[in-house]
Each structure stands twice: as structure tokens, then as C-alpha cells.
């Protein structure tokens, strides 16, 4: 199993407050890995640092063996590390199809774009049905699907998701997670950040638990689900 992303001693500060305090973790190629923890633990900050949207104050981020920790965000996307934005961040006054096309703008292989569009429509038939509608008219779940679809249009090697279940009804959450498993089955490596700890650990091969900017547990998803400490702190004891 080869390592796709390796993080060593990653720290991120907002002013003089250190939100992430020296993380070590790695993602195996082809796996879903979950990063779980409570509100304010530092999950989003970690993802922003991986995407190059905020600068690490310390540490190293290696993607496919290359140190990307000093690269600008657009170069990180071009290398295949693509984040699905929290809060969806879709463009509501553009159509579904236009939003998807925007996801592909960094791609070199423009000739591959129609095939990717077909694949997204196959994964999300509802987006195909609504291709010409304004994205702002989609339901919350459909907007999340569009955000994931748009990230897939960039042809990622690693997909980062920040709380895809947030604000969605349980049945929609099930659907989103089912699709993440399917996307992973097709070969994509996924880092899933979630407060929905149970659901995330169910589909993750490996997981990390983060508390106040530090990783406190690392294990297989199944072992973490069965861990009494996780049960007590995150699964309602
Ligand atoms: P949530 O699930 O609520 O997003 P999280 O685990 O993603 O939580 P972060 O958003 O990474 O946590 O926040 C980690 C810490 O950094 C928190 O204490 C938070 O208040 C602080 N923080 C986050 N963003 C900023 C910012 N822009 N300026 C100052 N402090 C921030």
C-alpha cells in the first residue's frame, strides 16, 4: 500500500493562537481516511493547510513524494489535491452544468472533460436531470452533490471533504456517503473530515481523532468505532 500524502509536524496559527499543534498522519493511496473530532478541534484548519489556502507555521506536507507545503493553492489543485468546499460554495446564478464546467478549468487535458462530465452525471443522475437549472434552486443535498461533482471535474488524485453531511437530513447523508464509497471504489483516495463520527468511521479504512489541535487516536475505522473512548466522547456513550 503506497502513501499518497504524508504530513509531518504540521502546525497552523491564527495570529499567536496555534489552532493545529504538530500533526503527524498519512493517507494510503486508494483508501478513505477519516479525520474526526469536535467543534473547533482544528479539522477545517488542517484541510485549509493541505489545500494551500492558509500557510503552515511549521511542518511538512508531502503529496506523491513532493513537498507541497510552500506551493500556492492553484498549483496544489493542478497536482490533483482537490477540496470540496464547506458550505458548498457553488455559484447559485449559474446552471448546474456551468458549475461543473468551472470545476475543470485547471485541467490540462481539455479533451477528457466530456467523459468526466458523463461520469459525474452517472454518479449523480439528479444533477443530469437538473443540468440546465440554476444551482441556487437545488436542494441542500443536491448542492452538496454538485460541490462534489465540481471537485471531481478537476480529475483529483486526492479528494478532501469538509463535513459533507452538515445540515442535511439523515437519508440524504446516507446517499452522499454511499456515493463517496462508490467514488472510492473507482480508485479515488479520500480524506473525510466529519463531526458525524459514526458515519465517517463506518466507511473509513483508517481514522484519526483530533482534539484541540492534536491527534489523540489513530487506528482502523472499525477499531475506532469499537473504542470505548471514542464511544464515550463522540458516539453518545
Ligand atoms: P468546526 O467543525 O467547527 O469547523 P474544526 O475542527 O474544523 O471545527 P477549526 O475551524 O479548524 O476547527 O478551528 C480550530 C481553532 O482555530 C478554533 O479554536 C477556532 O476558533 C480557531 N479559528 C478558526 N479559524 C480562525 C480564524 N480565521 N481566526 C482565528 N481563529 C480561528
mmCIF file of C-alpha atoms and ligand atoms in Angstrom:
data_model
loop_
_atom_site.group_PDB
_atom_site.id
_atom_site.type_symbol
_atom_site.label_atom_id
_atom_site.label_comp_id
_atom_site.label_asym_id
_atom_site.label_seq_id
_atom_site.Cartn_x
_atom_site.Cartn_y
_atom_site.Cartn_z
ATOM 1 C CA UNK A 1 0.000 0.000 0.000
ATOM 2 C CA UNK A 2 1.689 3.238 -1.043
ATOM 3 C CA UNK A 3 1.388 6.508 0.854
ATOM 4 C CA UNK A 4 -0.204 9.302 -1.180
ATOM 5 C CA UNK A 5 0.017 12.074 1.404
ATOM 6 C CA UNK A 6 2.283 12.337 4.416
ATOM 7 C CA UNK A 7 2.016 15.114 6.971
ATOM 8 C CA UNK A 8 4.815 15.718 9.435
ATOM 9 C CA UNK A 9 4.612 18.041 12.450
ATOM 10 C CA UNK A 10 2.029 20.315 10.808
ATOM 11 C CA UNK A 11 1.244 23.431 12.825
ATOM 12 C CA UNK A 12 -1.023 26.350 11.902
ATOM 13 C CA UNK A 13 -1.521 29.541 13.887
ATOM 14 C CA UNK A 14 -4.073 32.348 13.672
ATOM 15 C CA UNK A 15 -2.078 35.270 14.990
ATOM 16 C CA UNK A 16 -0.482 33.975 18.165
ATOM 17 C CA UNK A 17 -3.093 31.245 18.711
ATOM 18 C CA UNK A 18 -1.947 27.848 17.499
ATOM 19 C CA UNK A 19 -5.044 26.004 16.173
ATOM 20 C CA UNK A 20 -3.132 22.980 14.875
ATOM 21 C CA UNK A 21 -0.237 21.902 17.067
ATOM 22 C CA UNK A 22 2.043 19.492 15.261
ATOM 23 C CA UNK A 23 0.084 16.784 13.432
ATOM 24 C CA UNK A 24 1.577 13.593 12.036
ATOM 25 C CA UNK A 25 -0.593 11.466 9.769
ATOM 26 C CA UNK A 26 -0.655 9.820 6.385
ATOM 27 C CA UNK A 27 -3.147 8.715 3.757
ATOM 28 C CA UNK A 28 -2.750 5.453 1.879
ATOM 29 C CA UNK A 29 -3.466 5.535 -1.814
ATOM 30 C CA UNK A 30 -6.911 4.178 -2.678
ATOM 31 C CA UNK A 31 -8.333 4.415 0.837
ATOM 32 C CA UNK A 32 -10.914 6.532 2.624
ATOM 33 C CA UNK A 33 -9.364 8.089 5.726
ATOM 34 C CA UNK A 34 -11.473 9.969 8.266
ATOM 35 C CA UNK A 35 -10.331 12.892 10.402
ATOM 36 C CA UNK A 36 -12.882 13.280 13.171
ATOM 37 C CA UNK A 37 -13.272 15.465 16.212
ATOM 38 C CA UNK A 38 -15.447 18.011 17.950
ATOM 39 C CA UNK A 39 -16.215 21.608 17.017
ATOM 40 C CA UNK A 40 -13.089 23.733 16.931
ATOM 41 C CA UNK A 41 -10.655 20.802 17.152
ATOM 42 C CA UNK A 42 -8.722 22.011 14.098
ATOM 43 C CA UNK A 43 -10.134 19.842 11.303
ATOM 44 C CA UNK A 44 -11.003 22.625 8.858
ATOM 45 C CA UNK A 45 -7.733 24.387 9.581
ATOM 46 C CA UNK A 46 -5.859 21.196 8.707
ATOM 47 C CA UNK A 47 -7.685 20.875 5.370
ATOM 48 C CA UNK A 48 -7.057 24.529 4.518
ATOM 49 C CA UNK A 49 -3.351 23.994 5.129
ATOM 50 C CA UNK A 50 -3.293 20.880 2.903
ATOM 51 C CA UNK A 51 -5.017 22.858 0.129
ATOM 52 C CA UNK A 52 -2.555 25.735 0.484
ATOM 53 C CA UNK A 53 -5.299 28.187 1.439
ATOM 54 C CA UNK A 54 -3.548 29.028 4.695
ATOM 55 C CA UNK A 55 0.151 28.722 5.373
ATOM 56 C CA UNK A 56 1.525 26.291 7.881
ATOM 57 C CA UNK A 57 3.708 27.838 10.558
ATOM 58 C CA UNK A 58 5.698 24.625 10.814
ATOM 59 C CA UNK A 59 5.938 21.167 9.338
ATOM 60 C CA UNK A 60 5.893 19.391 6.028
ATOM 61 C CA UNK A 61 3.173 18.167 3.661
ATOM 62 C CA UNK A 62 4.311 15.576 1.132
ATOM 63 C CA UNK A 63 1.972 14.694 -1.734
ATOM 64 C CA UNK A 64 3.178 11.937 -4.055
ATOM 65 C CA UNK A 65 6.617 12.337 -2.525
ATOM 66 C CA UNK A 66 6.818 16.074 -3.248
ATOM 67 C CA UNK A 67 6.898 18.764 -0.538
ATOM 68 C CA UNK A 68 3.863 20.921 -1.363
ATOM 69 C CA UNK A 69 3.775 22.937 1.852
ATOM 70 C CA UNK A 70 5.097 26.116 0.194
ATOM 71 C CA UNK A 71 3.126 25.852 -3.065
ATOM 72 C CA UNK A 72 0.290 28.252 -3.932
ATOM 73 C CA UNK A 73 -3.214 26.770 -3.844
ATOM 74 C CA UNK A 74 -3.713 26.613 -7.618
ATOM 75 C CA UNK A 75 -0.550 24.563 -8.082
ATOM 76 C CA UNK A 76 -1.737 22.136 -5.423
ATOM 77 C CA UNK A 77 -5.040 21.676 -7.285
ATOM 78 C CA UNK A 78 -3.112 21.119 -10.523
ATOM 79 C CA UNK A 79 -1.208 18.288 -8.840
ATOM 80 C CA UNK A 80 -4.514 16.594 -8.047
ATOM 81 C CA UNK A 81 -5.228 17.528 -4.421
ATOM 82 C CA UNK A 82 -8.745 18.976 -4.589
ATOM 83 C CA UNK A 83 -11.025 20.116 -1.776
ATOM 84 C CA UNK A 84 -14.828 20.142 -1.801
ATOM 85 C CA UNK A 85 -15.666 23.394 -0.080
ATOM 86 C CA UNK A 86 -17.505 23.543 3.252
ATOM 87 C CA UNK A 87 -20.835 25.332 2.917
ATOM 88 C CA UNK A 88 -20.940 24.114 -0.702
ATOM 89 C CA UNK A 89 -19.671 27.376 -2.258
ATOM 90 C CA UNK A 90 -21.436 26.700 -5.531
ATOM 91 C CA UNK A 91 -22.329 29.555 -7.852
ATOM 92 C CA UNK A 92 -26.071 29.940 -7.445
ATOM 93 C CA UNK A 93 -26.687 32.115 -10.524
ATOM 94 C CA UNK A 94 -25.002 29.654 -12.876
ATOM 95 C CA UNK A 95 -26.552 26.420 -14.081
ATOM 96 C CA UNK A 96 -25.586 23.006 -12.742
ATOM 97 C CA UNK A 97 -23.675 22.290 -15.950
ATOM 98 C CA UNK A 98 -21.810 25.615 -15.845
ATOM 99 C CA UNK A 99 -20.777 24.911 -12.242
ATOM 100 C CA UNK A 100 -19.410 21.537 -13.307
ATOM 101 C CA UNK A 101 -17.512 23.077 -16.220
ATOM 102 C CA UNK A 102 -15.889 25.560 -13.830
ATOM 103 C CA UNK A 103 -14.502 22.647 -11.839
ATOM 104 C CA UNK A 104 -12.440 21.618 -14.858
ATOM 105 C CA UNK A 105 -10.764 24.963 -15.517
ATOM 106 C CA UNK A 106 -7.334 23.946 -14.187
ATOM 107 C CA UNK A 107 -7.199 20.825 -16.318
ATOM 108 C CA UNK A 108 -4.557 20.370 -18.973
ATOM 109 C CA UNK A 109 -6.383 17.528 -20.770
ATOM 110 C CA UNK A 110 -9.374 19.522 -22.020
ATOM 111 C CA UNK A 111 -10.327 16.611 -24.300
ATOM 112 C CA UNK A 112 -11.047 14.489 -21.208
ATOM 113 C CA UNK A 113 -13.691 16.901 -19.851
ATOM 114 C CA UNK A 114 -16.802 15.438 -21.586
ATOM 115 C CA UNK A 115 -16.004 11.956 -20.233
ATOM 116 C CA UNK A 116 -15.656 13.355 -16.708
ATOM 117 C CA UNK A 117 -18.970 15.189 -17.095
ATOM 118 C CA UNK A 118 -20.616 11.901 -18.118
ATOM 119 C CA UNK A 119 -19.092 10.159 -15.093
ATOM 120 C CA UNK A 120 -20.388 12.853 -12.721
ATOM 121 C CA UNK A 121 -23.866 12.576 -14.271
ATOM 122 C CA UNK A 122 -23.696 8.808 -13.888
ATOM 123 C CA UNK A 123 -22.788 9.123 -10.201
ATOM 124 C CA UNK A 124 -25.418 11.825 -9.645
ATOM 125 C CA UNK A 125 -28.388 11.250 -12.003
ATOM 126 C CA UNK A 126 -30.223 14.079 -10.271
ATOM 127 C CA UNK A 127 -27.607 16.549 -11.462
ATOM 128 C CA UNK A 128 -28.132 15.335 -15.009
ATOM 129 C CA UNK A 129 -31.886 15.881 -14.715
ATOM 130 C CA UNK A 130 -31.230 19.398 -13.451
ATOM 131 C CA UNK A 131 -28.269 20.238 -15.713
ATOM 132 C CA UNK A 132 -29.842 23.418 -17.108
ATOM 133 C CA UNK A 133 -31.356 24.684 -13.850
ATOM 134 C CA UNK A 134 -29.794 27.398 -11.741
ATOM 135 C CA UNK A 135 -27.708 25.849 -8.979
ATOM 136 C CA UNK A 136 -29.410 28.160 -6.477
ATOM 137 C CA UNK A 137 -32.668 26.260 -6.989
ATOM 138 C CA UNK A 138 -31.208 22.917 -5.906
ATOM 139 C CA UNK A 139 -31.967 21.385 -2.514
ATOM 140 C CA UNK A 140 -29.227 21.312 0.122
ATOM 141 C CA UNK A 141 -28.380 17.696 -0.675
ATOM 142 C CA UNK A 142 -28.256 18.383 -4.401
ATOM 143 C CA UNK A 143 -25.972 21.371 -3.809
ATOM 144 C CA UNK A 144 -23.624 19.126 -1.848
ATOM 145 C CA UNK A 145 -23.701 16.634 -4.737
ATOM 146 C CA UNK A 146 -22.889 19.472 -7.131
ATOM 147 C CA UNK A 147 -19.975 20.590 -4.951
ATOM 148 C CA UNK A 148 -18.583 17.042 -5.001
ATOM 149 C CA UNK A 149 -19.227 16.743 -8.744
ATOM 150 C CA UNK A 150 -17.456 20.020 -9.394
ATOM 151 C CA UNK A 151 -14.392 18.806 -7.449
ATOM 152 C CA UNK A 152 -14.418 15.559 -9.464
ATOM 153 C CA UNK A 153 -14.306 17.602 -12.692
ATOM 154 C CA UNK A 154 -10.768 18.665 -11.719
ATOM 155 C CA UNK A 155 -9.767 14.985 -12.009
ATOM 156 C CA UNK A 156 -8.382 14.717 -8.468
ATOM 157 C CA UNK A 157 -5.979 12.102 -7.155
ATOM 158 C CA UNK A 158 -6.995 13.023 -3.611
ATOM 159 C CA UNK A 159 -10.386 14.431 -2.655
ATOM 160 C CA UNK A 160 -10.737 16.376 0.609
ATOM 161 C CA UNK A 161 -14.203 16.829 2.079
ATOM 162 C CA UNK A 162 -15.053 19.131 4.956
ATOM 163 C CA UNK A 163 -18.247 17.943 6.637
ATOM 164 C CA UNK A 164 -20.286 16.885 3.613
ATOM 165 C CA UNK A 165 -23.085 15.781 5.959
ATOM 166 C CA UNK A 166 -23.527 19.199 7.565
ATOM 167 C CA UNK A 167 -27.113 20.426 7.648
ATOM 168 C CA UNK A 168 -28.518 17.506 5.643
ATOM 169 C CA UNK A 169 -31.323 15.112 6.544
ATOM 170 C CA UNK A 170 -30.159 11.618 7.607
ATOM 171 C CA UNK A 171 -31.458 9.987 4.429
ATOM 172 C CA UNK A 172 -29.527 12.478 2.287
ATOM 173 C CA UNK A 173 -26.406 11.897 4.386
ATOM 174 C CA UNK A 174 -26.729 8.149 3.683
ATOM 175 C CA UNK A 175 -26.935 8.888 -0.033
ATOM 176 C CA UNK A 176 -23.877 11.169 -0.008
ATOM 177 C CA UNK A 177 -21.835 8.609 1.939
ATOM 178 C CA UNK A 178 -22.953 5.811 -0.408
ATOM 179 C CA UNK A 179 -21.666 7.860 -3.341
ATOM 180 C CA UNK A 180 -18.356 8.560 -1.567
ATOM 181 C CA UNK A 181 -17.882 4.810 -1.162
ATOM 182 C CA UNK A 182 -18.625 4.361 -4.873
ATOM 183 C CA UNK A 183 -16.178 7.111 -5.877
ATOM 184 C CA UNK A 184 -13.540 5.453 -3.696
ATOM 185 C CA UNK A 185 -14.310 2.039 -5.211
ATOM 186 C CA UNK A 186 -13.465 3.554 -8.593
ATOM 187 C CA UNK A 187 -9.990 4.321 -7.254
ATOM 188 C CA UNK A 188 -10.046 7.781 -5.720
ATOM 189 C CA UNK A 189 -8.320 8.422 -2.378
ATOM 190 C CA UNK A 190 -10.483 10.406 0.060
ATOM 191 C CA UNK A 191 -9.841 12.388 3.230
ATOM 192 C CA UNK A 192 -13.133 12.895 5.003
ATOM 193 C CA UNK A 193 -13.457 15.448 7.802
ATOM 194 C CA UNK A 194 -16.584 14.930 9.873
ATOM 195 C CA UNK A 195 -18.354 15.702 13.108
ATOM 196 C CA UNK A 196 -20.670 12.840 12.152
ATOM 197 C CA UNK A 197 -18.150 10.447 13.688
ATOM 198 C CA UNK A 198 -20.151 7.231 13.451
ATOM 199 C CA UNK A 199 -20.976 7.543 9.747
ATOM 200 C CA UNK A 200 -17.465 8.650 8.837
ATOM 201 C CA UNK A 201 -15.736 5.802 10.692
ATOM 202 C CA UNK A 202 -18.132 3.283 9.157
ATOM 203 C CA UNK A 203 -16.888 3.994 5.640
ATOM 204 C CA UNK A 204 -13.259 4.824 6.504
ATOM 205 C CA UNK A 205 -10.470 2.285 6.334
ATOM 206 C CA UNK A 206 -8.403 4.357 8.755
ATOM 207 C CA UNK A 207 -9.220 7.213 11.049
ATOM 208 C CA UNK A 208 -7.614 9.884 13.175
ATOM 209 C CA UNK A 209 -9.240 11.599 16.136
ATOM 210 C CA UNK A 210 -8.194 15.216 16.662
ATOM 211 C CA UNK A 211 -8.680 17.166 19.896
ATOM 212 C CA UNK A 212 -7.583 20.788 20.409
ATOM 213 C CA UNK A 213 -5.149 20.691 17.518
ATOM 214 C CA UNK A 214 -3.561 17.311 18.254
ATOM 215 C CA UNK A 215 -4.129 13.775 17.066
ATOM 216 C CA UNK A 216 -5.071 11.710 20.100
ATOM 217 C CA UNK A 217 -6.032 8.406 18.437
ATOM 218 C CA UNK A 218 -5.096 6.676 15.183
ATOM 219 C CA UNK A 219 -6.466 3.288 14.185
ATOM 220 C CA UNK A 220 -8.601 1.457 11.653
ATOM 221 C CA UNK A 221 -12.119 2.857 11.255
ATOM 222 C CA UNK A 222 -13.588 -0.341 12.709
ATOM 223 C CA UNK A 223 -11.315 -0.286 15.777
ATOM 224 C CA UNK A 224 -12.084 3.365 16.445
ATOM 225 C CA UNK A 225 -15.821 2.661 16.239
ATOM 226 C CA UNK A 226 -15.383 -0.050 18.862
ATOM 227 C CA UNK A 227 -13.067 2.030 21.065
ATOM 228 C CA UNK A 228 -14.748 2.933 24.392
ATOM 229 C CA UNK A 229 -13.020 6.338 24.452
ATOM 230 C CA UNK A 230 -14.471 7.192 21.034
ATOM 231 C CA UNK A 231 -17.832 5.792 22.070
ATOM 232 C CA UNK A 232 -17.940 7.939 25.179
ATOM 233 C CA UNK A 233 -16.673 11.174 23.627
ATOM 234 C CA UNK A 234 -18.259 11.066 20.169
ATOM 235 C CA UNK A 235 -20.929 8.395 19.866
ATOM 236 C CA UNK A 236 -23.123 9.328 22.751
ATOM 237 C CA UNK A 237 -21.663 6.749 25.163
HETATM 238 P P1 LIG B 1 -15.612 23.041 13.041
HETATM 239 O O1 LIG B 1 -16.117 21.684 12.843
HETATM 240 O O2 LIG B 1 -16.409 23.846 13.992
HETATM 241 O O3 LIG B 1 -15.278 23.769 11.766
HETATM 242 P P2 LIG B 1 -12.839 22.422 13.261
HETATM 243 O O4 LIG B 1 -12.389 21.191 13.922
HETATM 244 O O5 LIG B 1 -12.863 22.421 11.798
HETATM 245 O O6 LIG B 1 -14.238 22.829 13.834
HETATM 246 P P3 LIG B 1 -11.255 24.785 13.025
HETATM 247 O O7 LIG B 1 -12.300 25.503 12.261
HETATM 248 O O8 LIG B 1 -10.084 24.292 12.299
HETATM 249 O O9 LIG B 1 -11.916 23.569 13.809
HETATM 250 O O10 LIG B 1 -10.796 25.736 14.216
HETATM 251 C C1 LIG B 1 -9.710 25.410 15.082
HETATM 252 C C2 LIG B 1 -9.470 26.564 16.046
HETATM 253 O O11 LIG B 1 -8.999 27.710 15.324
HETATM 254 C C3 LIG B 1 -10.711 27.014 16.781
HETATM 255 O O12 LIG B 1 -10.337 27.368 18.088
HETATM 256 C C4 LIG B 1 -11.157 28.235 16.020
HETATM 257 O O13 LIG B 1 -11.854 29.138 16.846
HETATM 258 C C5 LIG B 1 -9.865 28.821 15.541
HETATM 259 N N1 LIG B 1 -10.005 29.533 14.262
HETATM 260 C C6 LIG B 1 -10.508 29.039 13.119
HETATM 261 N N2 LIG B 1 -10.491 29.949 12.126
HETATM 262 C C7 LIG B 1 -9.959 31.075 12.644
HETATM 263 C C8 LIG B 1 -9.656 32.378 12.143
HETATM 264 N N3 LIG B 1 -9.885 32.701 10.864
HETATM 265 N N4 LIG B 1 -9.116 33.282 13.005
HETATM 266 C C9 LIG B 1 -8.869 32.960 14.280
HETATM 267 N N5 LIG B 1 -9.108 31.746 14.825
HETATM 268 C C10 LIG B 1 -9.654 30.820 14.032
#
